[in-house]
Coordinates of C-alpha atoms in Angstrom, one line a residue:
M1 CA -19.3 -28.8 1.5
R2 CA -21.7 -27.4 -0.9
E3 CA -20.2 -26.2 -3.8
P4 CA -21.4 -22.6 -5.9
I5 CA -24.3 -22.1 -8.8
Q6 CA -22.1 -22.3 -11.9
L7 CA -22.2 -20.0 -14.6
P8 CA -20.8 -21.1 -17.7
L9 CA -20.9 -18.6 -20.7
D10 CA -22.1 -21.6 -23.2
Q11 CA -25.6 -22.0 -21.2
A12 CA -28.5 -21.1 -22.2
E13 CA -30.4 -21.4 -19.2
L14 CA -30.3 -22.1 -15.7
S15 CA -32.4 -22.2 -12.7
A16 CA -31.7 -23.0 -9.4
D17 CA -32.4 -22.5 -5.6
L18 CA -30.8 -20.0 -3.7
G19 CA -31.5 -19.9 -0.1
G20 CA -35.0 -19.2 -1.0
G21 CA -35.2 -17.5 -3.7
L22 CA -35.3 -19.0 -7.4
V23 CA -32.6 -18.0 -9.3
R24 CA -32.5 -18.1 -13.1
R25 CA -30.3 -16.6 -16.2
T26 CA -30.6 -16.5 -20.0
V27 CA -27.6 -16.1 -21.6
H28 CA -29.2 -14.8 -24.7
P29 CA -27.4 -15.2 -28.8
S30 CA -26.5 -12.2 -29.1
G31 CA -24.2 -12.6 -25.5
L32 CA -26.7 -10.0 -23.4
R33 CA -27.0 -12.4 -20.1
V34 CA -29.8 -11.5 -17.8
L35 CA -30.4 -13.1 -14.4
T36 CA -33.2 -12.3 -11.7
E37 CA -34.0 -13.7 -8.3
R38 CA -37.4 -13.8 -7.4
M39 CA -37.7 -13.2 -3.3
P40 CA -41.1 -14.5 -2.1
G41 CA -43.3 -11.8 -0.5
A42 CA -41.8 -8.8 -2.3
R43 CA -43.9 -6.1 -3.4
S44 CA -40.9 -4.3 -5.1
A45 CA -38.2 -4.4 -7.0
S46 CA -34.4 -3.8 -7.8
I47 CA -33.2 -3.8 -11.2
G48 CA -29.6 -2.6 -12.8
F49 CA -28.1 -2.7 -16.0
W50 CA -24.6 -3.4 -15.6
I51 CA -22.0 -3.0 -18.1
G52 CA -18.8 -5.4 -17.7
V53 CA -16.6 -2.0 -18.3
G54 CA -15.1 0.7 -15.5
S55 CA -12.8 3.2 -15.3
R56 CA -9.7 0.8 -15.8
D57 CA -10.8 0.1 -19.5
E58 CA -10.0 3.5 -20.5
Q59 CA -7.3 4.1 -22.4
A60 CA -5.1 5.7 -20.9
E61 CA -4.0 9.5 -22.6
R62 CA -2.9 9.9 -25.6
P63 CA -1.7 12.7 -28.3
D64 CA -5.3 12.5 -30.2
A65 CA -7.4 11.7 -27.3
P66 CA -6.4 14.0 -23.6
G67 CA -9.9 13.1 -22.2
S68 CA -10.3 9.7 -22.5
L69 CA -9.2 9.1 -18.7
G70 CA -12.9 9.8 -16.5
S71 CA -15.0 9.0 -19.9
T72 CA -16.8 6.2 -18.0
H73 CA -17.7 8.3 -15.3
F74 CA -18.6 11.2 -18.0
L75 CA -20.7 8.9 -20.1
E76 CA -22.6 7.5 -16.4
H77 CA -23.6 11.0 -16.3
L78 CA -24.9 11.8 -20.2
L79 CA -26.9 8.6 -20.4
F80 CA -29.5 10.5 -17.6
K81 CA -29.2 13.4 -20.3
G82 CA -31.4 12.4 -23.0
T83 CA -32.7 9.7 -25.8
P84 CA -34.4 10.2 -29.2
T85 CA -37.9 10.2 -27.3
R86 CA -36.8 11.8 -24.3
D87 CA -35.4 14.6 -22.5
A88 CA -33.4 15.0 -19.3
F89 CA -37.0 16.3 -17.3
T90 CA -38.9 14.0 -19.1
I91 CA -36.3 10.8 -17.7
A92 CA -36.3 12.1 -14.2
T93 CA -39.9 13.0 -14.0
E94 CA -41.2 9.3 -15.4
F95 CA -38.6 8.1 -12.5
D96 CA -40.1 10.7 -10.2
R97 CA -44.0 9.9 -11.0
I98 CA -43.2 6.2 -9.4
G99 CA -41.5 7.6 -6.6
A100 CA -38.6 5.0 -7.9
E101 CA -35.4 4.8 -6.0
H102 CA -33.1 5.4 -8.9
N103 CA -29.5 6.1 -9.9
A104 CA -25.8 5.0 -12.0
L105 CA -22.7 4.2 -10.8
T106 CA -18.7 3.9 -12.3
A107 CA -16.9 1.5 -10.5
K108 CA -13.2 0.7 -11.6
E109 CA -14.8 -2.4 -13.0
Y110 CA -18.0 -2.2 -14.0
T111 CA -21.1 0.5 -14.8
C112 CA -24.7 0.1 -13.7
Y113 CA -27.5 1.8 -14.1
Y114 CA -30.9 0.9 -11.8
A115 CA -34.2 1.3 -10.2
K116 CA -36.0 0.1 -7.6
V117 CA -39.2 0.7 -7.7
R118 CA -42.8 -1.5 -7.0
D119 CA -43.7 -4.5 -8.6
V120 CA -45.9 -2.7 -10.7
D121 CA -43.9 -0.2 -12.0
L122 CA -41.5 -2.9 -12.8
D123 CA -42.2 -2.2 -16.7
V124 CA -41.9 1.2 -16.3
A125 CA -38.2 1.2 -14.7
V126 CA -37.2 -1.2 -18.2
T127 CA -38.5 1.0 -20.4
M128 CA -36.5 3.6 -18.8
L129 CA -33.2 1.6 -18.3
S130 CA -33.4 0.3 -21.5
D131 CA -33.9 3.7 -23.8
M132 CA -30.8 4.9 -21.5
V133 CA -28.3 2.6 -22.0
A134 CA -29.4 1.8 -25.7
N135 CA -29.9 4.5 -27.0
S136 CA -28.7 8.2 -25.5
V137 CA -28.2 10.5 -27.8
L138 CA -25.1 12.6 -25.7
D139 CA -26.3 16.6 -26.5
G140 CA -23.7 18.6 -27.0
E141 CA -25.4 21.1 -25.4
E142 CA -25.5 18.6 -22.2
F143 CA -22.3 17.5 -22.3
E144 CA -20.7 21.2 -21.7
T145 CA -23.5 21.6 -19.1
E146 CA -22.5 18.1 -17.6
R147 CA -19.0 19.3 -17.7
G148 CA -19.3 21.7 -15.0
V149 CA -21.2 19.5 -12.9
I150 CA -18.6 16.3 -13.2
L151 CA -16.1 19.2 -12.2
E152 CA -17.8 20.3 -8.7
E153 CA -18.5 16.7 -8.2
L154 CA -14.5 16.5 -8.3
A155 CA -13.9 19.5 -6.0
M156 CA -16.7 18.3 -3.6
A157 CA -14.8 15.1 -3.2
A158 CA -11.7 17.4 -3.0
D159 CA -12.8 18.6 -0.3
D160 CA -13.5 15.4 1.4
L161 CA -10.0 14.3 3.1
A162 CA -10.9 11.4 3.7
D163 CA -12.0 10.7 0.3
V164 CA -8.6 12.3 -1.0
A165 CA -6.8 10.0 1.2
N166 CA -8.6 6.9 -0.1
E167 CA -7.3 8.0 -4.6
R168 CA -3.7 8.7 -3.0
F169 CA -3.5 5.3 -1.3
F170 CA -4.6 3.8 -4.8
E171 CA -2.4 6.0 -6.5
A172 CA 0.4 5.1 -4.4
V173 CA 0.4 1.5 -4.0
L174 CA -0.7 0.5 -8.1
G175 CA 0.9 3.2 -9.1
E176 CA 0.6 3.1 -13.3
H177 CA -1.0 -0.1 -13.2
P178 CA -5.1 0.7 -14.8
L179 CA -6.4 0.2 -11.3
G180 CA -4.4 3.5 -9.7
R181 CA -6.4 6.0 -11.6
P182 CA -9.4 8.1 -9.9
I183 CA -12.6 6.7 -11.1
G184 CA -13.6 10.4 -11.9
G185 CA -10.6 11.1 -13.9
W186 CA -9.1 14.5 -12.5
P187 CA -9.7 17.9 -13.3
E188 CA -7.7 18.6 -16.2
T189 CA -8.8 15.1 -18.1
I190 CA -12.4 16.5 -17.9
K191 CA -11.7 19.8 -18.9
E192 CA -10.2 18.3 -21.9
A193 CA -12.9 15.9 -22.7
N194 CA -14.6 16.1 -26.2
R195 CA -17.7 14.2 -27.2
A196 CA -16.8 12.4 -29.7
D197 CA -14.0 11.0 -27.4
V198 CA -16.3 9.6 -24.7
D199 CA -19.3 8.6 -27.9
R200 CA -16.6 6.6 -28.6
H201 CA -16.3 5.3 -25.5
Y202 CA -20.0 4.7 -25.2
R203 CA -19.5 2.7 -29.4
D204 CA -17.0 0.7 -28.8
R205 CA -17.7 -0.9 -24.7
Y206 CA -21.4 -0.6 -24.7
D207 CA -23.5 -3.6 -26.8
P208 CA -25.6 -6.3 -25.8
S209 CA -22.0 -8.8 -25.3
T210 CA -21.2 -6.5 -22.2
L211 CA -24.7 -5.9 -21.1
V212 CA -25.8 -7.6 -17.7
V213 CA -29.1 -7.1 -16.4
T214 CA -30.2 -8.2 -13.2
A215 CA -32.9 -8.1 -10.7
A216 CA -34.7 -8.8 -7.6
G217 CA -37.7 -8.6 -6.1
A218 CA -41.1 -9.5 -7.4
V219 CA -39.9 -10.1 -10.7
D220 CA -40.9 -12.6 -13.6
H221 CA -38.1 -13.4 -16.0
D222 CA -39.1 -14.9 -18.4
K223 CA -41.5 -11.4 -19.1
L224 CA -38.9 -9.2 -18.3
V225 CA -36.1 -11.3 -21.1
A226 CA -38.9 -10.8 -23.6
Q227 CA -38.8 -7.0 -22.6
I228 CA -35.6 -6.4 -22.6
V229 CA -35.5 -7.8 -25.9
A230 CA -37.5 -6.3 -27.7
A231 CA -36.2 -3.1 -26.1
L232 CA -33.2 -3.4 -27.6
N233 CA -34.5 -4.6 -31.1
A234 CA -36.4 -0.9 -30.8
S235 CA -33.4 0.8 -30.7
P236 CA -32.5 3.3 -33.5
E237 CA -28.6 1.6 -33.2
T238 CA -28.2 -1.3 -34.8
R239 CA -24.7 -2.6 -32.6
W240 CA -28.1 -3.1 -30.1
H241 CA -30.2 -5.7 -32.3
T242 CA -30.1 -9.4 -30.8
D243 CA -30.8 -11.1 -34.2
G244 CA -26.6 -11.4 -34.0
S245 CA -24.4 -14.0 -32.3
A246 CA -21.5 -12.6 -30.1
A247 CA -20.0 -14.4 -27.0
P248 CA -20.9 -13.0 -23.3
V249 CA -17.9 -11.1 -22.3
R250 CA -16.7 -11.6 -19.1
R251 CA -14.3 -9.5 -16.7
T252 CA -10.6 -12.2 -17.1
Q253 CA -10.9 -11.7 -21.0
L254 CA -11.4 -7.7 -20.7
V255 CA -8.2 -7.6 -18.3
D256 CA -5.3 -6.6 -20.9
T257 CA -2.1 -9.3 -20.4
A258 CA -0.2 -7.1 -22.0
V259 CA -1.0 -4.3 -19.7
R260 CA -1.3 -6.2 -16.9
E261 CA 2.3 -7.4 -17.6
A262 CA 3.7 -3.8 -18.0
A263 CA 2.4 -2.9 -15.2
S264 CA 3.1 -5.6 -12.9
L265 CA 1.9 -5.1 -9.3
D266 CA 4.9 -7.9 -8.5
S267 CA 6.8 -4.4 -9.6
A268 CA 6.4 -2.8 -6.6
M269 CA 7.1 -6.0 -4.0
T270 CA 10.3 -5.5 -3.2
A271 CA 10.2 -1.7 -3.3
E272 CA 11.0 0.2 0.3
P273 CA 8.1 1.6 2.5
R274 CA 7.5 5.0 1.5
V275 CA 5.8 7.4 3.1
Q276 CA 3.3 10.1 0.9
I277 CA 2.2 13.4 2.1
T278 CA -1.1 15.8 0.8
E279 CA -1.2 19.1 2.9
R280 CA -4.4 20.4 3.1
P281 CA -5.6 22.7 6.5
S282 CA -7.1 20.6 8.9
E283 CA -7.4 19.8 12.6
Q284 CA -6.8 15.9 11.4
L285 CA -4.6 13.7 9.6
N286 CA -6.7 11.2 7.3
L287 CA -3.8 8.1 7.5
L288 CA -4.1 5.3 5.5
I289 CA -1.6 2.3 6.1
G290 CA -1.1 -0.4 3.8
T291 CA 0.0 -2.8 0.5
H292 CA -1.1 -5.0 -2.4
G293 CA -4.0 -7.0 -1.2
F294 CA -5.7 -10.3 -2.8
S295 CA -7.5 -10.4 -6.1
A296 CA -11.2 -10.7 -5.7
N297 CA -11.2 -14.9 -7.1
D298 CA -7.9 -15.6 -4.8
P299 CA -7.9 -18.9 -3.0
H300 CA -7.3 -17.1 0.2
R301 CA -10.4 -14.8 0.3
F302 CA -12.3 -16.2 2.5
A303 CA -9.5 -16.0 5.4
Y304 CA -9.1 -12.4 4.1
G305 CA -12.2 -11.6 5.0
I306 CA -12.0 -12.7 8.6
M307 CA -8.8 -11.2 9.2
N308 CA -9.9 -8.2 8.6
S309 CA -12.9 -8.4 10.9
V310 CA -10.5 -9.5 13.5
L311 CA -7.4 -6.7 13.2
G312 CA -10.3 -3.9 11.7
G313 CA -13.8 -4.9 11.6
G314 CA -15.9 -3.4 14.6
M315 CA -16.1 -2.2 17.7
S316 CA -14.3 -5.3 19.4
S317 CA -11.3 -5.0 16.4
R318 CA -8.2 -4.9 17.5
L319 CA -7.3 -2.0 15.8
F320 CA -10.3 -0.2 17.3
Q321 CA -9.6 -1.7 20.6
E322 CA -5.8 0.0 20.5
I323 CA -6.3 2.8 19.1
R324 CA -9.4 4.1 20.4
E325 CA -10.6 2.7 23.7
K326 CA -7.3 2.2 25.1
R327 CA -5.6 5.4 24.3
G328 CA -7.7 7.8 22.8
L329 CA -5.8 8.2 19.7
A330 CA -8.5 8.3 17.3
Y331 CA -12.4 8.9 16.9
T332 CA -12.0 6.1 13.7
A333 CA -9.9 3.5 13.3
Y334 CA -10.2 0.3 10.5
S335 CA -9.2 -2.1 8.3
F336 CA -10.1 -3.1 4.9
G337 CA -9.9 -5.3 1.8
A338 CA -10.7 -3.6 -1.9
S339 CA -10.1 -7.1 -4.6
Y340 CA -10.8 -7.0 -8.4
S341 CA -10.3 -9.2 -10.9
D342 CA -6.6 -9.5 -10.7
S343 CA -5.4 -7.6 -8.2
G344 CA -6.3 -6.2 -5.3
L345 CA -5.6 -3.7 -2.0
F346 CA -4.8 -3.8 1.7
A347 CA -5.4 -1.1 4.0
M348 CA -5.8 0.6 7.7
Y349 CA -7.1 3.6 8.1
A350 CA -7.4 6.1 11.1
G351 CA -8.1 9.5 11.6
T352 CA -5.7 11.4 14.2
A353 CA -4.5 14.5 15.1
P354 CA -1.1 15.4 13.8
E355 CA 0.9 15.0 16.7
K356 CA 0.3 11.4 17.3
A357 CA 0.0 10.1 13.7
A358 CA 3.4 8.5 14.4
D359 CA 2.2 6.4 17.2
V360 CA -1.4 5.6 15.5
I361 CA 1.2 4.4 12.1
E362 CA 2.9 2.2 14.8
L363 CA 0.3 0.6 16.5
S364 CA -1.2 -0.5 13.1
R365 CA 2.2 -1.9 12.0
V366 CA 1.8 -3.3 15.5
E367 CA -1.1 -5.2 15.8
L368 CA -0.7 -6.2 11.8
R369 CA 2.4 -8.3 12.8
K370 CA 1.0 -9.7 16.1
L371 CA -1.4 -11.6 13.4
A372 CA 1.5 -12.7 11.5
D373 CA 3.0 -13.9 14.4
T374 CA 0.0 -15.7 17.0
E375 CA -2.8 -17.1 15.8
I376 CA -6.1 -15.5 17.1
S377 CA -8.4 -17.3 20.0
A378 CA -10.7 -19.3 19.8
D379 CA -13.0 -16.7 21.1
E380 CA -11.7 -13.8 18.3
L381 CA -13.2 -16.9 15.3
E382 CA -16.1 -16.9 16.4
R383 CA -16.8 -13.4 16.9
A384 CA -15.4 -12.6 13.6
L385 CA -17.6 -15.3 12.0
G386 CA -20.7 -14.6 13.7
Q387 CA -20.0 -10.6 12.4
I388 CA -19.5 -11.8 9.3
A389 CA -22.8 -13.9 9.1
G390 CA -24.8 -11.3 10.4
S391 CA -23.8 -8.6 8.5
T392 CA -24.1 -10.6 4.8
A393 CA -27.9 -12.0 6.0
L394 CA -28.9 -8.9 7.0
A395 CA -27.7 -7.0 3.7
L396 CA -29.2 -9.6 1.9
E397 CA -33.0 -8.7 3.4
D398 CA -33.0 -5.8 0.5
S399 CA -33.5 -6.9 -3.1
D400 CA -30.5 -4.3 -3.9
T401 CA -27.9 -6.5 -2.3
R402 CA -28.9 -10.1 -4.1
M403 CA -29.6 -7.8 -7.2
G404 CA -25.7 -6.7 -7.1
R405 CA -24.4 -10.1 -6.1
L406 CA -26.6 -11.5 -9.7
A407 CA -24.1 -9.1 -11.1
R408 CA -21.2 -9.6 -9.0
A409 CA -21.3 -13.0 -9.6
E410 CA -22.2 -13.0 -13.8
L411 CA -19.3 -9.9 -14.7
G412 CA -16.8 -11.7 -12.3
S413 CA -15.6 -14.8 -11.2
G414 CA -18.8 -17.3 -12.8
E415 CA -19.8 -18.6 -9.5
L416 CA -22.7 -17.7 -7.6
F417 CA -23.1 -17.8 -3.6
D418 CA -25.5 -18.8 -1.8
L419 CA -25.3 -17.2 1.8
D420 CA -25.1 -20.9 3.6
T421 CA -22.5 -21.8 1.0
S422 CA -20.2 -18.5 1.8
L423 CA -20.6 -18.9 5.6
E424 CA -19.0 -22.8 5.1
R425 CA -16.3 -21.3 3.2
F426 CA -15.3 -19.3 5.9
A427 CA -16.3 -21.6 9.1
A428 CA -13.6 -24.0 7.2
V429 CA -10.9 -21.4 7.5
T430 CA -8.2 -22.0 10.5
P431 CA -6.6 -19.6 13.0
A432 CA -3.6 -21.1 11.1
D433 CA -5.0 -19.8 7.4
I434 CA -5.1 -16.2 9.2
R435 CA -1.8 -15.8 10.7
E436 CA -0.5 -17.3 6.8
V437 CA -2.5 -14.4 5.5
A438 CA -1.9 -11.8 7.7
G439 CA 2.0 -13.1 7.3
I440 CA 1.9 -13.0 3.6
L441 CA 0.4 -9.1 3.9
A442 CA 2.9 -8.4 6.4
A443 CA 6.0 -9.1 4.8
R444 CA 4.9 -6.4 1.5
P445 CA 6.7 -2.9 2.1
L446 CA 3.8 -0.9 3.2
T447 CA 2.6 2.3 2.2
V448 CA 2.2 5.4 4.5
V449 CA -0.6 8.2 3.1
A450 CA -1.4 10.8 5.0
V451 CA -3.2 13.7 4.0
G452 CA -3.7 17.1 6.0
D453 CA -1.8 19.7 8.5
A454 CA 1.2 16.6 8.4
S455 CA 3.6 19.9 9.2
R456 CA 2.3 19.1 13.1
S457 CA 3.8 16.3 12.7
S458 CA 7.0 13.9 13.0
L459 CA 6.6 12.7 9.6
S460 CA 8.3 13.2 6.5
A461 CA 7.8 11.9 2.6
H462 CA 9.9 9.5 1.2
G463 CA 10.0 6.2 -0.6

């Protein structure tokens, strides 16, 4: 069985063939890491500036920093609002002038600022993103304007009951663990946020040791490294200068052991099953039924992926067939896993009429239990492997996917899998392995989150 490409932090240069694309990696003495994948025939490139810091790394609320929660997402917004040489309109205009697809995202364990451009415009994208990430001024007036924008963003999410159910599920299952908090913070923390606190977050967390730049498509690795280093050295902020020496930071080094032990996920394993209800006027109840899952590097992760495919990964999956096709209880029914460096979640979702909610919950539990009690058929295993292989191969046709694959490997596991190496791992999974994974999940107390007009259902909150 082929092995993934190892990404040791103490190796300055690396190059490898990743299924037809040449991958190169540079670890600069400053801690900066640059990874590229050249895609033959590409006339565009995707580039991302990734900071290995997400919402889970924010400090908990305390008297001297009441707005600290949500500061990672707040900062993401502000980096589009101006540098010493460009105001917000200029940043928007320069990206629009080259037809770039550009944006940013905040996740629980990282933040990314990215663009997809024609090959001839990659230099412009690098210049723009370098300036934004290293030199943002966090203008006070823009700060107040963006506070309003973020509050509207949170309000928009609050009107999407599936989004609300997802946030409630994280809170219900993970409790006080930092991963249980919403990425964008709460309206009250955004209202209380102050510029000095977000600026401190920026200066404490953003520097070459936490920065990973990845690019895929039509990209020249050496040219890209030189351009990024030059841009950082030109920053008026000396913390970005690359003449110093620093160890690059990977996710496992950021997880605070004391915090992990204080908010142990295992502490909830023995809790009684609970039902959490959020009343909202609606025609449907949005249901999430699940428990703790597996971390991103858990040895069970390949069996877990196949189990999710069989249980709720498509129109032929067990949940879709039993809940929708055979009984007509829901339009949408699926399962998913969310995996992080040291923990994860597993959930089954359905949107259904409140009067049918109890039946949907019971069917979901039964299907999970069946997977734990009886090995799947050879046909189901073959179908799941085909679904995973096909969807992964199609996704890798896009330079965005390849750019993100490089970053997540670098920031997380330190192992880079090409398509064939990954599929070998899935192909090695046996029905007994899948049954074992389902058994682990089925043995854990389930949490049910319901968002909608639960007064019309037989559900009651408890636990």
